[in-house]
Amino acid sequence: MSANQDDANLLEVRGLTKTFGTLTACDHVDLTVAKGEIHALLGENGAGKSTLVKMLFGTLEPNSGEIFWNGQAVTITNPGFAKKLGIGMVFQHFSLFEALTAAENIALSLDDGSPISTIAAKARALSYSYGLPLDPQSLVGDLSVGERQRIEIIRCLLQTPQLIILDEPTSVLTPQEADKLFETLERLRSEGKSILYISHRLEEVKRICDRATVLRHGKVVGHCNPRKETAASLARMMVGNDVQAVVRAPAQGIETAQPLLEIRALSRKPATPFSIPLRNINLTVRAGEVIGIAGVAGNGQGEFFESVSGEVSQQDAASVRIRGKDAGGLSITGRRLMGAAFVPEERLGHGAAPRMKLSENLLLSRHATDGKVFVGAGGMVKSDAIYAAAQRIIKAMDVRKSAPDPEAAALSGGNLQKFIVGRELDRRPSVMVVNQPTWGVDAGAAAHIRQTLIELARSGSAVLVISQDLDELFEISDAIAVMHNGELSKPLPIAEATFEKIGLLMGGAEPGHAEHALETS
Amino acid sequence: MMRLELVKRPQRSMLFSALSPFIAFVLTIIAGAILFALLGVNPLKAFQIYFLEPVSQVWQLHELAIKAAPLILIGVGLSVCYRANIWNIGAEGQFILGGIVGSSIPVLFPQFEGPLVLPLMLLFGMVGGAAYAAIPALLKARFNTNEILTSLMLVYVAQLFLDWLVRGPWRDPKGFNFPQTIQFNDSAILPELMPASGRANWGFVFALVAAVLVWILMSRMLKGFEVRVLGSSPRAGRFAGFGINRMVFFAFMLSGALAGLAGISEVSGAIGQLQPVISPGYGFAAIIVAFLGRLNPLGIVAAGLVLALTYLGGEAVQSAVGISDKVARVFQGMLLFFVLGCDTLIHYRIRLIGLAAPTLESAPKLEEAR
């Protein structure tokens, strides 16, 4: 290797491979990151991006392959060693203690033993100099997700890394917060630091990244300059073929249609000290329409879903009404019997029991609504009828699987999600509430799921979709409401909605949140 | 310096899952042989006395059935609890309460005779066990207390309550101050199955019927599905609309009722009166039975017979070679230890990790070692 290349490449990875059992998560991956560049790692969920960076950060051990740091072969055995080398990482899921202050959280990750006050002063200075204002004395539990991410970034910068790995950093940010982050990243690049930027959002990769490495099924399928590619050509590299566009006919005569799901002055006290209270939520979903609920993660969407589904029932029976009847006091089973169907965010362990077969998972949500078909006299389960119904759903939703009736955990995320959505669609529900319908689902399956939700609405059902993915909501919704800090905005008809307007609402630019609005504008 | 780490295996081996109880049994035999050798007894001879002689004659098979019946009845009930991820450790107490409540009929109404007596006693026994099991269930559902502690502590309460009863209010007035109740009248005695060949009573039939019924419940019925869902993924169970608190009561009271039935069957069948101690630890040994039987009611029948043999073998080695019959407890403990150990190693593998960061040279060797 020549001296020249040593200067240019901060990190070089050759033939890195990691297998989990029979699954090869990373298959002979090559990657080079030059000094002073923002390098994108592109790929769908499950393509092996996270596995790759975990090996770079020392939390996973590769099965084979080499890593060169400044031209030197290194074995990164643990995150402490990675930090010493000069690799910093900002995880997608934060590791912060909510009951501690920002400064205390930062102090925990530094092992130099300097007093908190020094760390707080350093953190404050650094945060302002990078345009990420942060009050080190504030409690993490009181901070928004965007602010928590700042703590993670500051914590990483305090260790003066040469390479910063960011895992899907904008998935928890409003468009305006993301803009600020990009400014910071460009500033870091101008100081000669390198950034490995993991994302599946093509527009932002085109905007800020100098080079991109595209992963598909654990293999590198290409290196490119994202600025010279189109979003469509990048998507093709990621997915492997063209993705079918979702077709949405405009809804007709919605204003006069019958309201099927009504939420009236729904409030809920926080269940734990750090969960979000729901404050006076009002929403009507009429037959034939899809209403989307946007919002940054952790603003009460999970609590809202639990309340609407009946996993947590309400004191006030009129706060949730299904097909014109009060349902607030009913359990999830009672609400299903009124014609509602629900798909939760978490697939394994919430929407499906991981170690149970698909047919058993069909019974999970339909033992009461289809009691006559699936359960016989004396509570005996009719396995044959359930198996047949499961096969019908598998066929209708094109669920790909390795065995006739595999365990839920054996399916890929996208295929399991297709089954879970199909399980509810199979009932022809008149009200469908879905939380993150395509989270972690590959593009082809996502398009299929979105299309079926639109078709369900057009056939006369009311569909409510909670999602963090704005592109998705704009693709399928007739109107979008925004959830922020436990409050829900009025739905904006899709014709009037823009990314900017929704983004401002996500940042809290509603009357009563003036202080947040100022901060983000 | 090295440390041990358990690493989750990506896949469970189906073969070893099925073989695990047998491997555990073989390991117990090996460890037992070492134990006997250290005690100065020829292991082969000891094993012959321990495992073969107690089942070499027909009347001895009856004794085996007498010992196995309560173990199977209790173990089957406990398997439902453990499948639901609810940890009832107090079956011994529920067994005793079942014995006490069921015995209240012949003790308090010795003149009451006829074909109704026995069914009523059995029913009372089940109600007594279920009601006693409802206490830790209530504490868990209402106050979120740890059911392992409360159910275990209630065992000692039950043992002392029985002790007080037979020394105090229920003592036989004509019994020369022995701490025991009156002998039950004939209609309060659980009949023997085949009096011509041995003592085994209907308790063993109850155990087999309970095992089959619970097997149907768990594998074929919606309620069993509910148990399995709530036990394996409680959040999915809540999504399905199954109530966790209802399940706590169901599992505790079902296992309590079966333990209570075992208790009254033992008292009215094998003993014929109440005395300070009515169980040689069946309620605890049944925990081993439940796991050795892989929480499957039909497997529990086989496991119950194995554990019953450890009791008989313990008595046999005591009389034949003069080793304490506490050796039975040692065998039961080793069996549980090896069963749980095998199960753990099916799900995890052990990895040795050097605390010093491996150098470049040692890293590839670690790879090969695995």
PDB file of N, CA and C in Angstrom, chain B residues 26 29 39 92 114 139 187 231 244 252-253 259 270 290 308 320-321 343 354 362:
ATOM      1  N   VAL B  26     -28.730 -40.097  32.735  1.00  0.00           N
ATOM      2  CA  VAL B  26     -27.441 -40.789  32.695  1.00  0.00           C
ATOM      3  C   VAL B  26     -26.412 -40.043  33.546  1.00  0.00           C
ATOM      4  N   ILE B  29     -26.935 -40.782  37.096  1.00  0.00           N
ATOM      5  CA  ILE B  29     -26.431 -42.119  37.444  1.00  0.00           C
ATOM      6  C   ILE B  29     -24.915 -42.062  37.664  1.00  0.00           C
ATOM      7  N   LEU B  39     -18.955 -43.275  49.439  1.00  0.00           N
ATOM      8  CA  LEU B  39     -19.531 -43.762  50.687  1.00  0.00           C
ATOM      9  C   LEU B  39     -19.066 -45.181  51.011  1.00  0.00           C
ATOM     10  N   GLU B  92     -46.701 -27.962  47.744  1.00  0.00           N
ATOM     11  CA  GLU B  92     -46.652 -28.742  48.980  1.00  0.00           C
ATOM     12  C   GLU B  92     -47.719 -28.234  49.962  1.00  0.00           C
ATOM     13  N   GLY B 114     -71.670 -43.632  53.622  1.00  0.00           N
ATOM     14  CA  GLY B 114     -72.412 -43.849  52.384  1.00  0.00           C
ATOM     15  C   GLY B 114     -71.586 -43.471  51.164  1.00  0.00           C
ATOM     16  N   LEU B 139     -52.419 -12.024  45.733  1.00  0.00           N
ATOM     17  CA  LEU B 139     -51.332 -11.102  46.082  1.00  0.00           C
ATOM     18  C   LEU B 139     -50.587 -10.650  44.832  1.00  0.00           C
ATOM     19  N   SER B 187     -66.230 -45.701  54.465  1.00  0.00           N
ATOM     20  CA  SER B 187     -66.696 -45.021  53.259  1.00  0.00           C
ATOM     21  C   SER B 187     -65.849 -43.776  52.966  1.00  0.00           C
ATOM     22  N   GLY B 231     -47.685 -17.064  28.429  1.00  0.00           N
ATOM     23  CA  GLY B 231     -46.417 -17.493  28.992  1.00  0.00           C
ATOM     24  C   GLY B 231     -45.249 -17.129  28.113  1.00  0.00           C
ATOM     25  N   ILE B 244     -54.008 -11.028  31.829  1.00  0.00           N
ATOM     26  CA  ILE B 244     -52.918 -11.666  32.574  1.00  0.00           C
ATOM     27  C   ILE B 244     -53.371 -12.013  33.995  1.00  0.00           C
ATOM     28  N   PHE B 252     -52.972 -20.753  38.980  1.00  0.00           N
ATOM     29  CA  PHE B 252     -52.767 -21.076  40.392  1.00  0.00           C
ATOM     30  C   PHE B 252     -53.866 -21.996  40.913  1.00  0.00           C
ATOM     31  N   MET B 253     -55.116 -21.671  40.563  1.00  0.00           N
ATOM     32  CA  MET B 253     -56.207 -22.445  41.149  1.00  0.00           C
ATOM     33  C   MET B 253     -56.310 -23.826  40.521  1.00  0.00           C
ATOM     34  N   ALA B 259     -53.226 -30.285  43.208  1.00  0.00           N
ATOM     35  CA  ALA B 259     -52.405 -30.602  44.380  1.00  0.00           C
ATOM     36  C   ALA B 259     -53.305 -30.996  45.548  1.00  0.00           C
ATOM     37  N   ALA B 270     -53.649 -43.748  51.061  1.00  0.00           N
ATOM     38  CA  ALA B 270     -52.450 -44.409  51.574  1.00  0.00           C
ATOM     39  C   ALA B 270     -52.348 -44.353  53.096  1.00  0.00           C
ATOM     40  N   ALA B 290     -42.255 -31.980  36.836  1.00  0.00           N
ATOM     41  CA  ALA B 290     -42.791 -31.133  35.774  1.00  0.00           C
ATOM     42  C   ALA B 290     -41.708 -30.806  34.740  1.00  0.00           C
ATOM     43  N   ALA B 308     -40.761 -41.381  41.572  1.00  0.00           N
ATOM     44  CA  ALA B 308     -41.296 -42.289  42.597  1.00  0.00           C
ATOM     45  C   ALA B 308     -40.262 -43.356  42.922  1.00  0.00           C
ATOM     46  N   ALA B 320     -31.005 -51.907  53.101  1.00  0.00           N
ATOM     47  CA  ALA B 320     -30.081 -52.931  52.633  1.00  0.00           C
ATOM     48  C   ALA B 320     -28.625 -52.631  52.954  1.00  0.00           C
ATOM     49  N   VAL B 321     -28.160 -51.409  52.721  1.00  0.00           N
ATOM     50  CA  VAL B 321     -26.739 -51.125  52.958  1.00  0.00           C
ATOM     51  C   VAL B 321     -26.514 -50.032  53.993  1.00  0.00           C
ATOM     52  N   ASP B 343     -30.938 -28.326  29.617  1.00  0.00           N
ATOM     53  CA  ASP B 343     -31.808 -27.390  28.908  1.00  0.00           C
ATOM     54  C   ASP B 343     -31.080 -26.085  28.615  1.00  0.00           C
ATOM     55  N   GLY B 354     -10.904 -14.509  27.388  1.00  0.00           N
ATOM     56  CA  GLY B 354      -9.787 -13.933  28.102  1.00  0.00           C
ATOM     57  C   GLY B 354     -10.080 -12.476  28.365  1.00  0.00           C
ATOM     58  N   SER B 362      -3.643 -14.221  18.464  1.00  0.00           N
ATOM     59  CA  SER B 362      -4.538 -15.152  19.150  1.00  0.00           C
ATOM     60  C   SER B 362      -5.946 -15.117  18.574  1.00  0.00           C
TER      61      SER B 362
END
